[in-house]
């Protein structure tokens, strides 16, 4: 190949060796923040080419995993996450709702299954579950699993012994996001530390529940900090099986409402960089699709996103209608899995 037609990454020794090392899942610190920033800085076509090459080596590029979310306990949360409409201290339009009844959860799960979702993710606006809260959730997990759906839960920080109970109930995935780079974290959340989050992820990993962990882009962080979040995820002893990349959904009443809107191409670059450095993980195009042109969503799939949230609602905010997603998948020749 003539030098000038080569993708830039092949000319860059450090990137090349990082890419090779990234296939060795026992290695920690396999990606430096500088290496990841260098990926972000590639010409767009070269970055997309690298992401596609990695994606096709590990996955069917036309298959996208679909999960449906349900907020099983809404609002009134004690935490101060600056993006979140469910924090009690911010005045948003979210109405508090107590823990849902088992039967209502099962009706929603059946509907999700009938609509083609393969995973059902139950979210609760808690700092973490108290034992009396966990017990009814364990029942929900067991019954949803018995319906033939994969199960996922996001309940906040876990205390000792709780991951074991979730595993026992049949939980397949636990979602707990790092949200952003350690350096930016304190600007967004003060009521729990980065270390708290890492400890919960360790508890999940130690009982062999699949880890779902990612973050939010577009909170006013720098490109270095976007790369810093990805470095934290990619350098885990075992990177998460599922990596949700959320675009901040700005909600009136939250501190982050009014943040400068991120250039969509920077979001696509973030997906591509995640795909390259976590080749075996599902990268989920998560919150933010409602405000995203379908052309940008298509670029995200091209960049290696291979999972979405499916159904008209995320937890409290809107997501595209399932019928719209079906049309988009048909247009792009994507099969849902
Ligand atoms: N309360 C639990 C916790 O925070 O660990 C679980 C639910 S919480 C809503 C799950 C994740 O949703 C957060 O960690 C954050 O990454 C994401 N999220 C919340 N509000 C968001 C928003 N406005 N835009 C994008 N992502 C958001
Ligand atoms: C994740 O990373 N994104 C989802 C899920 N995990 C729980 C939640 C997005 C929430 C968006 C704001 C809302 O709907 O309340
Ligand atoms: Fe509470 Fe979770 Fe929202 Fe933070 S993200 S305020 S912990 S519901």
XYZ file of C-alpha atoms and ligand atoms in Angstrom:
387
model
C 0.000 0.000 0.000
C 1.300 3.466 -0.841
C 2.317 5.354 2.316
C -0.200 8.183 1.802
C -3.154 5.794 1.452
C -2.385 3.906 4.671
C -4.680 4.496 7.630
C -2.845 6.740 10.075
C -2.926 4.164 12.876
C -0.620 1.803 10.972
C 1.981 4.573 10.846
C 1.861 5.077 14.594
C 3.898 2.537 16.511
C 2.437 3.185 19.946
C -1.115 2.876 18.671
C -0.269 -0.311 16.854
C 1.233 -1.954 19.907
C -1.695 -0.804 22.055
C -4.117 -2.328 19.593
C -2.274 -5.633 19.710
C -2.089 -5.584 23.503
C -5.782 -4.799 23.789
C -6.524 -8.345 22.694
C -4.807 -9.663 25.826
C -7.500 -9.396 28.459
C -5.107 -10.144 31.325
C -3.086 -6.994 30.778
C -3.918 -3.946 32.841
C -2.974 -0.404 31.858
C -3.039 -1.527 28.277
C -4.233 1.894 27.094
C -2.797 5.250 28.143
C -5.007 8.332 27.993
C -2.556 9.768 25.434
C -3.007 6.758 23.155
C -6.776 7.140 23.327
C -6.580 10.879 22.651
C -4.463 10.009 19.601
C -7.349 7.827 18.373
C -9.790 10.726 18.837
C -7.446 12.923 16.811
C -7.267 10.649 13.780
C -8.899 11.873 10.586
C -12.552 10.776 10.834
C -12.281 8.241 7.991
C -9.189 6.615 9.476
C -10.819 6.361 12.894
C -13.945 4.808 11.404
C -11.852 2.396 9.357
C -9.983 1.226 12.453
C -13.211 0.862 14.413
C -14.861 -1.115 11.608
C -11.834 -3.367 11.273
C -11.862 -4.208 14.975
C -15.656 -4.546 15.053
C -15.709 -7.011 12.152
C -12.938 -9.094 13.706
C -15.055 -9.746 16.815
C -18.731 -9.250 15.932
C -21.302 -9.557 13.189
C -21.366 -5.885 12.068
C -25.074 -6.081 11.191
C -26.307 -7.435 14.528
C -27.405 -5.122 17.346
C -28.417 -6.315 20.801
C -31.608 -4.731 22.180
C -32.441 -4.203 25.838
C -35.560 -2.626 27.294
C -35.392 -0.498 30.428
C -37.965 -0.149 33.151
C -37.800 2.219 36.087
C -39.017 0.021 38.938
C -38.591 2.793 41.534
C -38.643 6.365 40.372
C -37.385 9.683 41.771
C -36.745 10.869 45.307
C -33.105 9.772 45.227
C -30.764 11.002 47.960
C -27.761 11.440 45.616
C -26.619 14.619 43.874
C -25.649 13.372 40.378
C -25.724 16.644 38.439
C -27.284 15.130 35.324
C -30.094 13.229 36.987
C -33.769 14.182 36.975
C -34.445 11.646 39.763
C -32.361 13.333 42.458
C -34.725 14.576 45.175
C -32.791 17.820 45.609
C -33.419 19.079 42.051
C -36.780 20.415 40.975
C -37.699 18.477 37.868
C -40.988 17.185 36.522
C -40.286 13.616 37.605
C -42.961 12.258 39.932
C -41.793 9.958 42.674
C -43.095 6.415 42.496
C -42.494 3.626 45.030
C -41.151 0.200 44.106
C -43.400 -1.360 41.466
C -45.446 -4.471 42.151
C -44.123 -7.745 40.790
C -47.111 -8.314 38.484
C -46.718 -4.905 36.837
C -43.020 -5.538 36.242
C -43.840 -8.880 34.630
C -46.426 -7.294 32.333
C -43.785 -4.785 31.170
C -41.225 -7.553 30.705
C -43.650 -9.601 28.591
C -44.369 -6.557 26.442
C -40.629 -5.975 25.980
C -40.175 -9.613 25.001
C -43.091 -9.479 22.550
C -41.507 -6.373 21.002
C -38.266 -8.267 20.395
C -36.055 -7.271 23.341
C -33.664 -9.987 24.517
C -32.699 -8.304 27.803
C -34.799 -6.542 30.426
C -33.083 -3.975 32.607
C -34.662 -2.862 35.871
C -33.500 0.481 37.275
C -34.096 1.985 40.705
C -33.427 5.523 41.931
C -31.521 4.443 45.001
C -28.121 5.259 46.446
C -28.071 1.499 46.910
C -30.622 -1.148 47.883
C -31.514 -1.725 51.525
C -32.045 -5.393 52.361
C -35.827 -4.913 52.574
C -35.743 -3.330 49.081
C -33.542 -6.008 47.620
C -35.820 -8.918 48.451
C -38.733 -7.967 46.156
C -36.221 -7.129 43.413
C -34.696 -10.619 43.695
C -38.157 -12.037 43.034
C -38.551 -9.783 39.964
C -35.199 -10.948 38.611
C -36.043 -14.636 39.082
C -39.442 -14.291 37.390
C -38.157 -12.195 34.457
C -35.403 -14.737 33.922
C -37.995 -17.548 33.965
C -39.756 -15.776 31.068
C -36.677 -16.438 28.937
C -35.275 -12.903 29.021
C -31.747 -11.952 30.030
C -31.854 -9.916 33.211
C -30.064 -6.694 34.085
C -30.431 -4.454 37.122
C -29.120 -1.030 38.086
C -29.837 -0.373 41.742
C -26.892 1.791 42.836
C -24.015 0.817 45.126
C -23.940 -2.753 46.416
C -22.921 -3.714 49.931
C -21.127 -6.889 50.869
C -23.257 -9.971 50.208
C -25.757 -8.254 47.898
C -24.068 -9.235 44.623
C -24.190 -12.856 45.787
C -27.951 -12.591 46.317
C -28.424 -11.052 42.868
C -26.392 -13.842 41.292
C -28.433 -16.442 43.143
C -31.659 -14.873 41.831
C -30.409 -15.293 38.254
C -29.078 -11.828 37.402
C -27.102 -11.825 34.146
C -25.852 -8.182 34.086
C -25.412 -5.412 36.632
C -25.217 -1.838 35.322
C -23.184 0.634 37.323
C -21.546 3.476 35.421
C -18.258 5.212 36.152
C -19.955 8.145 34.423
C -16.830 10.195 33.619
C -13.069 10.493 34.135
C -11.807 10.564 37.735
C -10.587 14.163 37.239
C -13.997 15.471 36.221
C -16.092 13.287 38.510
C -16.126 15.720 41.466
C -17.697 18.402 39.260
C -20.720 16.165 38.720
C -21.233 14.055 41.873
C -20.180 14.560 45.471
C -22.327 12.061 47.415
C -20.393 8.955 46.322
C -16.799 8.554 45.246
C -15.181 7.049 42.187
C -13.700 4.426 44.484
C -17.213 3.515 45.732
C -18.194 2.819 42.135
C -15.121 0.695 41.483
C -15.865 -1.322 44.622
C -19.404 -2.081 43.478
C -18.055 -3.174 40.088
C -15.576 -5.474 41.865
C -18.366 -7.057 43.893
C -20.285 -7.727 40.678
C -17.241 -9.148 38.892
C -16.327 -11.356 41.839
C -19.622 -13.251 41.738
C -19.439 -13.661 37.971
C -22.300 -11.397 37.012
C -21.572 -9.679 33.684
C -20.464 -6.087 34.147
C -22.273 -3.270 32.337
C -20.426 -0.001 32.899
C -19.910 3.141 30.878
C -20.635 6.807 31.235
C -22.102 10.052 29.989
C -20.590 12.247 27.294
C -21.455 15.921 26.829
C -21.397 17.037 30.485
C -18.818 19.739 29.748
C -15.832 17.391 30.067
C -12.770 17.813 27.844
C -11.693 15.378 25.133
C -8.894 14.263 27.466
C -11.510 13.466 30.076
C -13.618 11.531 27.586
C -10.470 9.532 26.830
C -9.860 9.257 30.593
C -13.246 7.593 31.128
C -12.559 5.115 28.325
C -9.096 4.366 29.753
C -10.639 3.491 33.132
C -13.011 1.033 31.466
C -10.526 -0.520 29.037
C -7.846 -0.961 31.700
C -10.020 -2.931 34.103
C -8.592 -6.378 34.705
C -11.497 -7.565 32.594
C -13.186 -4.738 30.677
C -16.990 -4.627 31.041
C -18.949 -6.992 28.798
C -21.297 -4.092 28.066
C -20.294 -0.422 27.806
C -23.163 2.077 27.662
C -22.152 5.404 26.157
C -24.848 7.926 27.065
C -25.159 11.363 25.519
C -26.265 13.705 28.290
C -30.028 14.182 28.133
C -30.409 17.670 29.506
C -33.322 17.928 31.905
C -34.634 21.235 33.192
C -34.025 21.643 36.903
C -30.776 19.632 36.951
C -27.447 21.458 37.378
C -26.203 20.263 33.990
C -29.179 21.697 32.141
C -27.828 24.381 29.819
C -24.424 22.738 29.274
C -22.970 23.434 25.814
C -24.248 20.788 23.442
C -21.589 18.373 22.236
C -20.734 18.193 18.530
C -22.335 14.919 17.325
C -19.119 13.916 15.510
C -17.296 13.969 18.843
C -19.911 11.544 20.174
C -19.330 9.249 17.171
C -15.563 9.463 17.791
C -16.131 8.419 21.408
C -18.028 5.330 20.251
C -15.295 4.481 17.734
C -12.529 4.849 20.328
C -14.494 2.645 22.766
C -14.891 -0.002 20.060
C -11.166 -0.022 19.223
C -9.918 -0.270 22.791
C -12.594 -2.718 24.028
C -12.842 -5.048 21.046
C -14.854 -7.796 22.739
C -17.324 -5.573 24.621
C -20.784 -4.662 23.458
C -20.745 -0.867 23.066
C -24.214 0.517 23.722
C -25.532 3.637 22.056
C -27.560 4.625 25.110
C -29.319 7.814 26.258
C -29.529 10.626 23.731
C -30.925 8.824 20.686
C -34.212 10.746 20.923
C -32.413 13.966 19.977
C -30.048 12.302 17.507
C -30.614 12.389 13.753
C -30.828 8.886 12.306
C -27.745 9.666 10.190
C -25.715 10.140 13.370
C -27.125 6.935 14.827
C -26.093 5.142 11.619
C -22.567 6.553 12.048
C -22.539 5.247 15.628
C -23.386 1.749 14.348
C -20.651 2.118 11.722
C -18.274 3.170 14.515
C -18.985 -0.117 16.289
C -21.975 0.467 18.536
C -23.795 -2.858 18.701
C -26.374 -2.459 21.413
C -29.229 -0.032 22.160
C -32.039 0.625 24.602
C -35.278 -0.162 22.848
C -38.738 1.091 23.791
C -40.289 4.527 24.055
C -38.910 5.336 27.497
C -35.492 5.089 29.128
C -36.016 5.547 32.879
C -37.836 8.884 32.995
C -36.963 10.462 29.641
C -38.055 9.684 26.097
C -36.405 7.195 23.744
C -37.404 6.646 20.090
C -40.623 4.664 19.523
C -39.981 0.947 18.930
C -41.689 1.282 15.531
C -39.185 4.026 14.528
C -36.267 1.824 15.556
C -37.710 -1.061 13.547
C -37.820 1.215 10.489
C -34.249 2.405 11.101
C -32.970 -1.160 11.491
C -34.733 -2.181 8.270
C -33.227 0.810 6.440
C -29.735 -0.111 7.640
C -30.127 -3.883 7.256
C -29.523 -4.394 10.969
C -30.780 -7.544 12.698
C -31.737 -7.247 16.320
C -30.407 -9.852 18.717
N -29.524 4.949 40.888
C -28.644 4.014 40.334
C -27.253 4.563 40.148
O -27.122 5.748 39.852
O -26.296 3.818 40.294
C -29.133 3.405 39.019
C -29.891 4.253 38.021
S -29.001 5.602 37.307
C -30.287 6.581 36.628
C -28.170 4.861 35.942
C -27.321 5.716 35.045
O -28.138 6.459 34.148
C -26.439 6.766 35.673
O -25.275 6.243 36.215
C -26.117 7.651 34.467
O -24.944 7.187 33.821
C -27.334 7.451 33.567
N -28.109 8.704 33.454
C -28.910 9.239 34.401
N -29.435 10.404 34.010
C -28.949 10.648 32.757
C -29.114 11.700 31.830
N -29.843 12.765 32.102
N -28.474 11.612 30.628
C -27.707 10.537 30.360
N -27.515 9.508 31.211
C -28.112 9.556 32.400
C -27.285 3.604 31.253
O -26.067 3.702 31.061
N -28.192 4.392 30.702
C -29.519 4.038 31.150
C -29.259 2.762 32.000
N -27.847 2.689 32.021
C -29.868 2.608 33.299
C -30.230 5.127 31.837
C -30.316 6.399 31.048
C -31.154 7.348 31.820
C -31.485 8.600 31.090
C -32.280 9.529 31.913
C -33.632 9.032 32.326
O -34.383 8.490 31.470
O -34.010 9.211 33.490
Fe -29.851 8.672 42.215
Fe -28.887 7.113 40.312
Fe -29.969 9.503 39.708
Fe -27.613 9.414 40.940
S -28.082 8.627 38.874
S -29.354 10.728 41.497
S -27.880 7.615 42.241
S -31.007 7.756 40.545
